[in-house]
Structure formats: C-alpha cells, structure tokens
Tab-separated table of C-alpha atoms in Angstrom:
chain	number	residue	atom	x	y	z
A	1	UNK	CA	61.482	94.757	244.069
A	2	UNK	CA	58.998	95.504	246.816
A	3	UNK	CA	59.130	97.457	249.894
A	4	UNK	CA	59.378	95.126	252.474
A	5	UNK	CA	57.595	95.537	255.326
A	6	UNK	CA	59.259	95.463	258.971
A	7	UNK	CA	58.398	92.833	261.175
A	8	UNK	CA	60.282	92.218	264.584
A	9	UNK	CA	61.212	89.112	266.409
A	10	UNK	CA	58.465	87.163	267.603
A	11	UNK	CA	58.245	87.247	271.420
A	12	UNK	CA	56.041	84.804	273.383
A	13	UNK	CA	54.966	85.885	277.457
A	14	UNK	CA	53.843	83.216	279.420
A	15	UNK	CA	52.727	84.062	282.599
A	16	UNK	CA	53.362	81.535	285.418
A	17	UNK	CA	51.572	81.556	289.048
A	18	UNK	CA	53.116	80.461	291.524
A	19	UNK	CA	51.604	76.668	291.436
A	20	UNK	CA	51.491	76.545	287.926
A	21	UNK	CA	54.838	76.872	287.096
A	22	UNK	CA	55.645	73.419	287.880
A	23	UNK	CA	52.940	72.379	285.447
A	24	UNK	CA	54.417	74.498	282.494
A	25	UNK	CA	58.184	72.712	282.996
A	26	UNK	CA	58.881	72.676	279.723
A	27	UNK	CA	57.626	76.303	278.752
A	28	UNK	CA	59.898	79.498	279.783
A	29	UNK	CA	58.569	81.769	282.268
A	30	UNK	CA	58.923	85.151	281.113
A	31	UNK	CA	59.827	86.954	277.820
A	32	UNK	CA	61.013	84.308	275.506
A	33	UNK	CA	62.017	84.405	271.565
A	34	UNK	CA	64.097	82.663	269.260
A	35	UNK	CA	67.438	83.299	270.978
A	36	UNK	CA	66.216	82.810	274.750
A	37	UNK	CA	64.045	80.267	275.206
A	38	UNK	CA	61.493	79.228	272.802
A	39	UNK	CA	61.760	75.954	272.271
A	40	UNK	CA	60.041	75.235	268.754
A	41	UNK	CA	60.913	76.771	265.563
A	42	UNK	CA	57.969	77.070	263.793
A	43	UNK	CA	57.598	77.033	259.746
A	44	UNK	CA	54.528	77.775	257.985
A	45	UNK	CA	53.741	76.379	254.457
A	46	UNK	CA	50.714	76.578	252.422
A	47	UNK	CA	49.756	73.834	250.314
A	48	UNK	CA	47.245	72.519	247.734
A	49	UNK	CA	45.948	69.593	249.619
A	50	UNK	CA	42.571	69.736	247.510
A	51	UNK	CA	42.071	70.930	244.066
A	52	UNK	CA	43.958	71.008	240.474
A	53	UNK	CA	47.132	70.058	242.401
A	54	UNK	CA	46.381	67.625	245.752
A	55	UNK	CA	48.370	64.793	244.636
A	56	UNK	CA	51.531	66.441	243.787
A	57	UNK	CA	50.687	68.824	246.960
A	58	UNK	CA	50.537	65.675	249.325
A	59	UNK	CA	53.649	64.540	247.983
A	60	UNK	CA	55.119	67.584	248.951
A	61	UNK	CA	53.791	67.206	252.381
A	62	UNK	CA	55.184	63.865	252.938
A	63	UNK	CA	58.539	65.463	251.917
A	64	UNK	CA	58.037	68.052	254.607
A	65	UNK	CA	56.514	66.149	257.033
A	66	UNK	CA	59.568	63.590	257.244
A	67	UNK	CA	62.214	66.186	257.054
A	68	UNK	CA	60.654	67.601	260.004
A	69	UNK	CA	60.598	64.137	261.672
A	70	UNK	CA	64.544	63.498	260.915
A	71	UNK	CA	65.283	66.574	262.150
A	72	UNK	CA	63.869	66.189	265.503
A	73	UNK	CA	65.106	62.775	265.668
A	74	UNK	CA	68.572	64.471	265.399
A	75	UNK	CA	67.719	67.006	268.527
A	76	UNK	CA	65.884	69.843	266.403
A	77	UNK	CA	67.129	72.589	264.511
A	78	UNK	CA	69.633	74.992	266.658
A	79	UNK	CA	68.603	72.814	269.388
A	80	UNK	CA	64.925	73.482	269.000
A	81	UNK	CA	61.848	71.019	268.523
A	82	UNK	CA	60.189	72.223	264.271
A	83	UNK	CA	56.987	72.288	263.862
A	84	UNK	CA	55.082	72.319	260.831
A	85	UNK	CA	51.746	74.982	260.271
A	86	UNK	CA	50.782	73.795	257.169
A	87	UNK	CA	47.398	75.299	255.464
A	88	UNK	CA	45.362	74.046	252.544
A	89	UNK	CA	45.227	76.415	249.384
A	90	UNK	CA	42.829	74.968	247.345
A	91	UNK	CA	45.004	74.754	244.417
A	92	UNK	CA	43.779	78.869	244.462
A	93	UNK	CA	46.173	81.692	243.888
A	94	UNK	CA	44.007	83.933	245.796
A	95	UNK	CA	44.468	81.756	249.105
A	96	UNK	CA	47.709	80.867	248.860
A	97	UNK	CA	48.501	85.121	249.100
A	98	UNK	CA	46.268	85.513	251.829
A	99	UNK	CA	47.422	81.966	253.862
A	100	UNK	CA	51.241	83.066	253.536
A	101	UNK	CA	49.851	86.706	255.197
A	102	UNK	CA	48.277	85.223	257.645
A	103	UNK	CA	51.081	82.748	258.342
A	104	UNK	CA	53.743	85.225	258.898
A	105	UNK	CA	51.898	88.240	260.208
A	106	UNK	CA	49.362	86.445	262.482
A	107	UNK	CA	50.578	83.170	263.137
A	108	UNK	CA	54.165	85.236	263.179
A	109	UNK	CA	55.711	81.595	262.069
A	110	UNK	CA	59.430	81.404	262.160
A	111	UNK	CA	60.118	80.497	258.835
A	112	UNK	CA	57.697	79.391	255.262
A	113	UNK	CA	59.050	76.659	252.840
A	114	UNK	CA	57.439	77.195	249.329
A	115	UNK	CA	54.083	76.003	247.681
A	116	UNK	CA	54.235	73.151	244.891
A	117	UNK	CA	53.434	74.888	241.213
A	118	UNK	CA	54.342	77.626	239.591
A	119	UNK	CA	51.547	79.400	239.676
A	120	UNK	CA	50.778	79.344	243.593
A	121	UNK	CA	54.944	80.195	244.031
A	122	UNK	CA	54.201	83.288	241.804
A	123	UNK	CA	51.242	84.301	243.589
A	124	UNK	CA	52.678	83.724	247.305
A	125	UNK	CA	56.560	85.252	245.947
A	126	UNK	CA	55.381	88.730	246.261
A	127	UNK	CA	54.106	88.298	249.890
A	128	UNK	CA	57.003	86.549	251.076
A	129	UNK	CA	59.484	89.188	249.506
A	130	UNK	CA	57.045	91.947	251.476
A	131	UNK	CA	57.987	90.397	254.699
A	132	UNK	CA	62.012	90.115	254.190
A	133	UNK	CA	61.850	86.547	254.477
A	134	UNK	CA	63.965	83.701	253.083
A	135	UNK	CA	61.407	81.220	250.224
A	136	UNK	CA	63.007	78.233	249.470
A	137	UNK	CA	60.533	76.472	247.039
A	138	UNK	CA	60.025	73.027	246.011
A	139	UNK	CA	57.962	73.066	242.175
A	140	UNK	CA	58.177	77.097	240.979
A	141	UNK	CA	60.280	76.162	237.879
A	142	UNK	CA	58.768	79.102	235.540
A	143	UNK	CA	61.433	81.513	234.369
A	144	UNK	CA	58.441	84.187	234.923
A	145	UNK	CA	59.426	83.691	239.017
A	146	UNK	CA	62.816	84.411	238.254
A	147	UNK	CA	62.086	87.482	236.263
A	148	UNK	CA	60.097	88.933	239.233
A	149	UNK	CA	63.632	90.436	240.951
A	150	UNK	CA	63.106	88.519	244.598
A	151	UNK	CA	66.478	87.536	246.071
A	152	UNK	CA	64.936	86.158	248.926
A	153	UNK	CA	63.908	83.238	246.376
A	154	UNK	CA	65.577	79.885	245.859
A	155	UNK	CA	64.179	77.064	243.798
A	156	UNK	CA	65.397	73.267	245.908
A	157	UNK	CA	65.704	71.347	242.618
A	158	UNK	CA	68.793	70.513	239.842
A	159	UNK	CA	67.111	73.510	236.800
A	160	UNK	CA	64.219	75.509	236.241
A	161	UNK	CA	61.794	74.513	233.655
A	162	UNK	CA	62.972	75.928	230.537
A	163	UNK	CA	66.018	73.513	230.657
A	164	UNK	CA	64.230	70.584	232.531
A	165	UNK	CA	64.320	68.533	228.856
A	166	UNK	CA	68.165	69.470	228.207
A	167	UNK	CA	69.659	66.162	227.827
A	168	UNK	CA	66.960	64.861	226.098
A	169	UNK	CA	67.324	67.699	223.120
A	170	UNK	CA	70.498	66.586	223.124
A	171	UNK	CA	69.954	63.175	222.887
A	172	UNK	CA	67.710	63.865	220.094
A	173	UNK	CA	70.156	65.784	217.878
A	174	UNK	CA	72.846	63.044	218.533
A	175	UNK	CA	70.507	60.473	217.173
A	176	UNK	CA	70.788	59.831	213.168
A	177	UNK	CA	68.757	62.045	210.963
A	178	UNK	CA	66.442	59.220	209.841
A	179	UNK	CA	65.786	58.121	213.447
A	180	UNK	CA	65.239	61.427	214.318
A	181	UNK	CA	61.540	62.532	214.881
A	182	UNK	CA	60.539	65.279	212.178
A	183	UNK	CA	57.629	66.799	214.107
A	184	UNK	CA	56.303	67.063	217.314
A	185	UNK	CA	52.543	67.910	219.106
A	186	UNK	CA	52.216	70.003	221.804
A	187	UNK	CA	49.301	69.955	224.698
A	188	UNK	CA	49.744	71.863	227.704
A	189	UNK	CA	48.008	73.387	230.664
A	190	UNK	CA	47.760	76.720	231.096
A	191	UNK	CA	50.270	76.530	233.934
A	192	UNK	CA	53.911	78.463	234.625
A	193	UNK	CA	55.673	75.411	235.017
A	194	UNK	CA	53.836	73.358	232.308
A	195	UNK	CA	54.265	75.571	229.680
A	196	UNK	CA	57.524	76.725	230.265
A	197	UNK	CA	58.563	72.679	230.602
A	198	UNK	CA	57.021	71.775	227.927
A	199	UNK	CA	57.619	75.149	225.845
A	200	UNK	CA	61.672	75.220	226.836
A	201	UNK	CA	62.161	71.953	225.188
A	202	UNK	CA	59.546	73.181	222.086
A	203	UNK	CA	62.045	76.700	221.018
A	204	UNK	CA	65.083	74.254	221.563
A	205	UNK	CA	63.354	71.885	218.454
A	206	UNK	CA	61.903	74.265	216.708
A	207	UNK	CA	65.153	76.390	216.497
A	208	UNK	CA	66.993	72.898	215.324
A	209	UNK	CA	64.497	72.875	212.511
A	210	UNK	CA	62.156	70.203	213.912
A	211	UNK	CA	58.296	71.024	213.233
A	212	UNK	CA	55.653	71.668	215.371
A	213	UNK	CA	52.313	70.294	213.662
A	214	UNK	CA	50.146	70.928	216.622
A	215	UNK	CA	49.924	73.272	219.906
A	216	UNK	CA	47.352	72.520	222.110
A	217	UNK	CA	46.648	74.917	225.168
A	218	UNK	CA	44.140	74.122	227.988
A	219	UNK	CA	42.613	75.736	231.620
A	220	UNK	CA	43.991	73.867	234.645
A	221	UNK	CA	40.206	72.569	235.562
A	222	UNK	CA	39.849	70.567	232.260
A	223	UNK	CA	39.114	66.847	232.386
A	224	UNK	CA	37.368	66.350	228.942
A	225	UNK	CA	40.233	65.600	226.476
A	226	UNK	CA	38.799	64.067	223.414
A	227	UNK	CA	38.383	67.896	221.341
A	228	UNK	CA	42.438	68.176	222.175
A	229	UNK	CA	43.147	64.305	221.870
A	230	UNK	CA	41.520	64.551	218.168
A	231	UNK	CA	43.477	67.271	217.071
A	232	UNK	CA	46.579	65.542	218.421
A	233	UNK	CA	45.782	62.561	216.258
A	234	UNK	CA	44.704	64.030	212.897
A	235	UNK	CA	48.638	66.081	213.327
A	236	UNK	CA	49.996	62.102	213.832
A	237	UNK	CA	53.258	63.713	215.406
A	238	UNK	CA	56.247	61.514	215.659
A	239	UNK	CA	57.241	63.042	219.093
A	240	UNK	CA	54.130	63.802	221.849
A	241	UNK	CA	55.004	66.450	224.597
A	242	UNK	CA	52.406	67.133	227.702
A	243	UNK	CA	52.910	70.331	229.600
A	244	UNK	CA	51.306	68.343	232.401
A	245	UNK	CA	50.569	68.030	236.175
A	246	UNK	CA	48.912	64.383	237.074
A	247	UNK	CA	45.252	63.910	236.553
A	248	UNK	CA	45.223	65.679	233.440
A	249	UNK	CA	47.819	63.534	231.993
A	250	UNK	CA	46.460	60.482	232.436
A	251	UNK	CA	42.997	61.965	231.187
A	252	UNK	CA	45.121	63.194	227.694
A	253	UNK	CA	46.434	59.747	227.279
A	254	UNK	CA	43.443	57.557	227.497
A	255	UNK	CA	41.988	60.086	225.354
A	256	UNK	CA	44.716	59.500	222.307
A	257	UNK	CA	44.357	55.909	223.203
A	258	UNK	CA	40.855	55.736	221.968
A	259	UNK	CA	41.801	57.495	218.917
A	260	UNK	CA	44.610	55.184	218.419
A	261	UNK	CA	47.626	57.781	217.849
A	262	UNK	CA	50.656	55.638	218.278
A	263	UNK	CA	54.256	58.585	218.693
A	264	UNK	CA	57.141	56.976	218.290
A	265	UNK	CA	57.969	59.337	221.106
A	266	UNK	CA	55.967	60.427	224.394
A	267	UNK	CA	57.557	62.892	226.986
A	268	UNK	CA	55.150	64.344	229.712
A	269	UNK	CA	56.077	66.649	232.832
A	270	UNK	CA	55.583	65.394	236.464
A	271	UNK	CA	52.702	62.753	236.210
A	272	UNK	CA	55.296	59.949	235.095
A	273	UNK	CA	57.226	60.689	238.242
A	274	UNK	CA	54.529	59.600	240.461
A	275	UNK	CA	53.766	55.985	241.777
A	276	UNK	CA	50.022	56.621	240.836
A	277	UNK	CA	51.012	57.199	237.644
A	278	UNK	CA	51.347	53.191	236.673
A	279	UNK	CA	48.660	52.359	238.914
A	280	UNK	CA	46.435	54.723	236.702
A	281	UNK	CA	47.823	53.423	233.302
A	282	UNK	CA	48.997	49.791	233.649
A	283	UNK	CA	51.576	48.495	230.905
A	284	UNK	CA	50.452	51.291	228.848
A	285	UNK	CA	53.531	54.034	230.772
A	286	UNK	CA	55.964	51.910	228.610
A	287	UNK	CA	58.497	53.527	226.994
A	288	UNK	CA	57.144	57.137	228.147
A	289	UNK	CA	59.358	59.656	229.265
A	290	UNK	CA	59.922	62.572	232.068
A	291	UNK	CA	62.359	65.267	233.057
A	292	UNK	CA	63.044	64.669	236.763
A	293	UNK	CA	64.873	66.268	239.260
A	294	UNK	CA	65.312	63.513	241.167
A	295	UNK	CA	66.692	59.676	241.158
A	296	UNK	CA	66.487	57.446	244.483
A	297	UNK	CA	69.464	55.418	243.215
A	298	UNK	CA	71.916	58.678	242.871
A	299	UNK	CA	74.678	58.376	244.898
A	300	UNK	CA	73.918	61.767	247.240
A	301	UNK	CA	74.604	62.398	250.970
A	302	UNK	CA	71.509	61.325	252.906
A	303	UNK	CA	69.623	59.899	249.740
A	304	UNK	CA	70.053	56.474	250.709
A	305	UNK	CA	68.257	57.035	254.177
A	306	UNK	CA	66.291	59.398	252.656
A	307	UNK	CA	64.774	56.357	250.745
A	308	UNK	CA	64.860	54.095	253.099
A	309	UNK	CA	62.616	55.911	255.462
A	310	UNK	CA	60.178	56.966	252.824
A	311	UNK	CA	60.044	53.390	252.155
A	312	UNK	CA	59.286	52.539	255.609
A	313	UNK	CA	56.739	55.230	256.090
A	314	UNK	CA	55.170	53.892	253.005
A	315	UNK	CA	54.660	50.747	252.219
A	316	UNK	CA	57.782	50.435	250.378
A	317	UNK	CA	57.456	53.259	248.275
A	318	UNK	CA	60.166	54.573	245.780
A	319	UNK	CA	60.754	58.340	246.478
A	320	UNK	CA	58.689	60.711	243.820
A	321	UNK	CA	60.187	63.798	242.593
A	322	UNK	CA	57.563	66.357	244.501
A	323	UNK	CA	58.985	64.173	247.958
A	324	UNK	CA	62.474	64.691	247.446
A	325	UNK	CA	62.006	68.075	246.590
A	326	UNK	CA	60.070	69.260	249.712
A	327	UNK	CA	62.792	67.649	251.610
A	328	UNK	CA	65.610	69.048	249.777
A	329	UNK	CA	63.874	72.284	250.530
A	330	UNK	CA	64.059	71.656	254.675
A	331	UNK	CA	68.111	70.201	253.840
A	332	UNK	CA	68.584	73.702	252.222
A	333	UNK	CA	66.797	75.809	254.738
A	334	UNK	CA	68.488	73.688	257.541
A	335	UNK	CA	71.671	74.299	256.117
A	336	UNK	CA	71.600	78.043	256.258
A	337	UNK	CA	70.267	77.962	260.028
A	338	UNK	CA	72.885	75.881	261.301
A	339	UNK	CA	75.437	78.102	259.583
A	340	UNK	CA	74.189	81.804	260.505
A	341	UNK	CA	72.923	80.328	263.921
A	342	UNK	CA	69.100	82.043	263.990
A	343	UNK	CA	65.660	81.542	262.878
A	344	UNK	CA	63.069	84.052	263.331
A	345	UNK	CA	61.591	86.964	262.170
A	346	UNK	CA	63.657	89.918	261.343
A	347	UNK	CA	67.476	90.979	260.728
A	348	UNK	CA	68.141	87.133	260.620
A	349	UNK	CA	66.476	86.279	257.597
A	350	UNK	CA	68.428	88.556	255.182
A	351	UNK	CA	71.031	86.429	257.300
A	352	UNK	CA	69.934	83.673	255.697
A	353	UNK	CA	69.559	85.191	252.446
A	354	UNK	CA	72.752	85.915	251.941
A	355	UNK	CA	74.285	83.170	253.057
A	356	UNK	CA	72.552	80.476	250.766
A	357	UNK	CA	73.238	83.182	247.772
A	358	UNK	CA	77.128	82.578	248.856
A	359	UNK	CA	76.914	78.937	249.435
A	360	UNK	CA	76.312	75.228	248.395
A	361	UNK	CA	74.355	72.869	249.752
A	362	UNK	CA	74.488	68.516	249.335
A	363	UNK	CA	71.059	67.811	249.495
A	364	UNK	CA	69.464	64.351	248.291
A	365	UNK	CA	69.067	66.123	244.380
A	366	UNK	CA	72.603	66.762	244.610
A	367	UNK	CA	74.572	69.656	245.389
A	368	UNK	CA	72.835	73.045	244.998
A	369	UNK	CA	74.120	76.639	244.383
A	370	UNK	CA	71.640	79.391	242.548
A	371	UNK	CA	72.362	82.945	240.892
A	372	UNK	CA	71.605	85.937	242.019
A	373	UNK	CA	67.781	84.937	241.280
A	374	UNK	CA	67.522	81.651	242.722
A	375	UNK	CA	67.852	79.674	239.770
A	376	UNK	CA	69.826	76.633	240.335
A	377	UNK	CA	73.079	75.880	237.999
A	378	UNK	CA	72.598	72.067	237.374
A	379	UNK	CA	70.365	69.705	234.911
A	380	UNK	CA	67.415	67.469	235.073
A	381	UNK	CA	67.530	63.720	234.544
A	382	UNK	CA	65.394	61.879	231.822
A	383	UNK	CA	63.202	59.070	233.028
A	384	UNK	CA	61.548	56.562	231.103
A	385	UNK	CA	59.558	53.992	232.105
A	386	UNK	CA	61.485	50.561	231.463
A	387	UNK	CA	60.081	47.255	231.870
A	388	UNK	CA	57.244	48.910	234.400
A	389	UNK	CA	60.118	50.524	236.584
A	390	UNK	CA	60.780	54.121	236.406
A	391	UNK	CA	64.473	54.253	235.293
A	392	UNK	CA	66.959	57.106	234.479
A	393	UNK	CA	68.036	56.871	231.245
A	394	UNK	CA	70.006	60.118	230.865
A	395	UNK	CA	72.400	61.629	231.035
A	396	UNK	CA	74.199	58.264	230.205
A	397	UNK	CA	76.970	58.377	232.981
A	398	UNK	CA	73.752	58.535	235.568
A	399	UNK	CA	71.539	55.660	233.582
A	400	UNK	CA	69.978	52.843	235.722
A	401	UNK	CA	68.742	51.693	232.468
A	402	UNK	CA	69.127	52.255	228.573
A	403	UNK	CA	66.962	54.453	226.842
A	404	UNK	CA	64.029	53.105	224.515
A	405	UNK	CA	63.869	55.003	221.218
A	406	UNK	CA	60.664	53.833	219.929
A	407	UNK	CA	57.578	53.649	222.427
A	408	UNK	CA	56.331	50.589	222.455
A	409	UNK	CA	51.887	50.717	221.466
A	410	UNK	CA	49.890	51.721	223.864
C-alpha cells in the first residue's frame, strides 16, 4: 500500500470589518472548519463528461447531483449544506490523477465520490489512497482494483465484474443440453471492467466445456466495427458476449446486422441499461441481455422515491444503472458520516474507513457490506429487453418478466 501523505483539517479565515459583518450573516467570522462552523461540506468528483465515456459519466452525475439535492432537502449532511466540485476528465487516465490532486490538495474538498470505469477508478485509486481518504466508487468493477491493496476503497454496487453474469451461467447450465448454446464469440474493449465482465462470465463457460470460437479485443476509441463484426459472423456463435460501454455497442451491433449474424443468444455490458440504448436501436434490443446492478421495481428503502424523483427530474425517466449507482455511492458515504459524526480532511476519514469496513448499508441496490478490499458480497441481476421494456429476468424470485431463450432476429 502507499505512504499516505498527511493532510490536516481544512480551516477557512474570513475576515470581517466592522460593517461588513452584517453582510457576511451567514459566513463565520473567525477560524472555522468542519467541526465549528463551516457550513458546507464539500465533495469533489472527477468525471468523464466528454470522451470514450460521457454518457455513462452524465448518468453518474445525475445520480450525484440528486443525491446532493435530497440531502439538502433533508437539512444537509451533519447539519451542513453539500456541495458538489465536480471536474471533467476527458475520459483520460492522466487527468483524472491530476483532477483528484488538485481536488483534495488545492481545492482541500471535504470528501471525493469515485469516477465511472474501471480504468479512470484505477488510475485516480492510487491518489486517493495517498491522501488517507475514504473512495466510495460507482463503475470500478475490475478485480485488478481490488488486487491493488487500498482499504480506503469501496465499490457502491451488488458484485464486481468477474461475477456480474452469475445467474445467467447458471441459468445456462440448468437449461437442457440441446437448448444449451455450444459456443460463444467474444468482442470486448480494451477496458478493466469490460473485459473482466465479459471475461468472468467467458472462464465460467469455458471451464463448463462450452467453446469459444472467437475473441475479439479492441482500443476504447474504436468506432469502425465491420473488420471485428466479420470475424464475429464467419465464427456464427450461438451465444454473442460484448465487453462493452455504450457507443461502441451499438456501433458492434449494426455492424453484425449488416452481415446478418443472427445468436440465438446476445448479452452485452452496460449499454442495454441505458434509455439511449432503445432509442439508438429500435425493436432491434429484443430479446438482448445485461448484467445490472440495479432494478427500479426492487423493493429497497428509498428506491421508490428514488425513482420517482428521477422521473420527475426527467421527463419520466426509468432509473439507469450508472444513476442508481452514483447515488448509492452518496447513501453509502452519508451513512458513514452520520454514524462517526465528521467529514473533513484528516484523522476522520480512517474514521470512516473503518466504519463502512464494519458495517452495512440499505441503499437503493440493496443492502451493502464489502471485504476487507471493498468488494461487495451480493449478485447482479440479468436484464433482458422484453416487449421494448427493460425487464429483470433473473434471478427468478426478483423477475418482472420471464426470460426469452431465443433472441428474436434482429
């Protein structure tokens, strides 16, 4: 683990004359700091709001940004107004590092909630660790971030990636032999989480003797599918699987479209959990499936409001995954800060630490508890798109609709 720098409380001066006191009402005259008188709590978060990963990344904000709201609603956290300092990453390793620096030892924020992806929570981990400060993340699923040794880490969603298609393995090895699909084609980007999403489920067929008959890796930038989408159709696999984010997705499937490769199966990672995702594709998401960590009709503390203000803020919306994750995130951090009583800089973060590593939390993905390296103890659902609607269709006891076994054409 890294040495982690010391960095003290944050202390604010404000110097009031003696007419312009009156004028500053609401600000405290003097030496102020999280436990006598500032009165915001600050978080910083870096995002990718352009780039490789905006629209998952401005799902994320909307998760933040209404957790924030509800809180204040509800007189602040520990009595204090939060405020959000959210920068822009680019989708870029390199500036999510140096925005998280920035954020804690410039800005000297409060608190940080996580990145979305793998790859930026990998890159901004080691920072965040430096500083002795509590990272609850909302979409670093790779085992790779669990390897690293941070215990200041905690991932706000049911299971990491490598067991995000568990129930649908099993559902596949319950069906009869001759239903069964015999092989299965690979394409993924080059990405922590859609690899290891798309990989976990791969070593869990492979090992149950099911063939792979095509493996398909590309760079998180690409948009030109056809090369992979014809090399997907000459292996004519009876089960599809995209490592995926959104955009590149939608690109691989219109590109197997034109080729006319029709699996009996299709299972892709995050874009299917997205609205945009049927606006993109039409009739053609039918039948398709996704591991989610998230269902707006489970039967959670605060998931029904959750959805009902998500709906209000837009235009009726139905809750995406990347959403209710950011805001299970902010339930999670919330949770500890009530409990320990602080939020700043300092002693009180390994406060926090240590309390979330000895605690559970009902959040609106259920209830969450992690090992020692922030990997959470519960299961994904399966959803397939049913009659347009995104539905869960495992595990059975949680369906809202029954699973489809053979994809309809696309």
């Amino acid at each position: 683990m890294s040495r982690r720098r010391q960095v003290g409380t944050r202390r604010t001066t404000v110097a009031c004359a003696t007419l312009g006191c009156a004028a500053l009402a609401l600000a405290a005259c003097g030496d102020g700091d999280a436990e006598s008188g500032d009165d915001t709590i600050e978080i910083g978060i870096s995002l990718p709001l352009t780039g490789d990963f905006s629209e998952p990344g401005e799902g994320v904000r909307r998760g933040y940004e209404l957790w924030a709201e509800m809180v204040n609603e509800e007189g602040g956290l520990l009595g204090r107004r939060v405020e959000l300092n959210i920068l822009d990453d680019q989708s870029n390793a390199d500036r999510v590092v140096a925005d998280y620096e920035a954020l804690i030892s410039q800005d000297e924020v409060d608190l940080v909630f996580g990145p979305f992806s793998s790859r930026l929570v990998l890159a901004s981990a080691r920072v965040v660790d430096e500083y002795g400060m509590l990272f609850v993340e909302p979409a670093g699923a790779s085992e790779e971030i669990f390897e690293a040794g941070y215990d200041n880490l905690f991932y706000a969603a049911p299971a990491v990636a490598d067991d995000h298609y568990n129930y649908l393995f099993d559902y596949i090895m319950e069906m009869p032999e001759e239903e069964r699909p015999d092989s299965v084609a690979y394409a993924s980007m080059d990405d922590p989480l859609a690899q290891g999403t798309a990989y976990g489920l791969k070593d869990k067929l492979e090992e149950a003797g099911i063939e792979t008959v095509a493996d398909e890796v590309y760079p998180p930038n690409t948009t030109e599918f056809s090369g992979i989408a014809a090399q997907l159709a000459e292996a004519d696999a009876d089960l599809l699987v995209g490592g995926t984010q959104y955009q590149d997705a939608v690109n691989l499937i219109v590109a197997v479209q034109q080729l006319d490769y029709q699996p009996r199966m299709a299972a892709f990672s995050t874009a299917p959990t997205l609205p945009e995702f049927s606006e993109a594709l039409g009739d053609d998401v039918e039948g398709i499936l996704a591991p989610t960590g998230y269902s707006a009709a489970a039967d959670y503390p605060t998931n029904a409001e959750f959805v009902e203000r998500i709906a209000e803020r837009y235009d009726g919306r139905i809750p995406s995954e990347d959403e209710a994750n950011a805001f299970t995130t902010g339930q999670v951090v919330q949770a500890a800060v009530e409990a320990v009583g602080c939020a700043e800089q300092g002693e009180c973060q390994q406060k926090l630490i240590d309390w979330l590593h000895e605690n559970t939390v009902d959040t609106v993905v259920g209830p969450l508890s992690w090992d020692e390296a922030g990997r959470p103890d519960s299961a994904h659902f399966i959803q397939q798109h049913v009659d347009g609607e995104p539905e869960i269709v495992l595990p059975e006891d949680q369906a809202t609709a029954d699973f489809i076994d053979v994809k309809p054409e696309w």
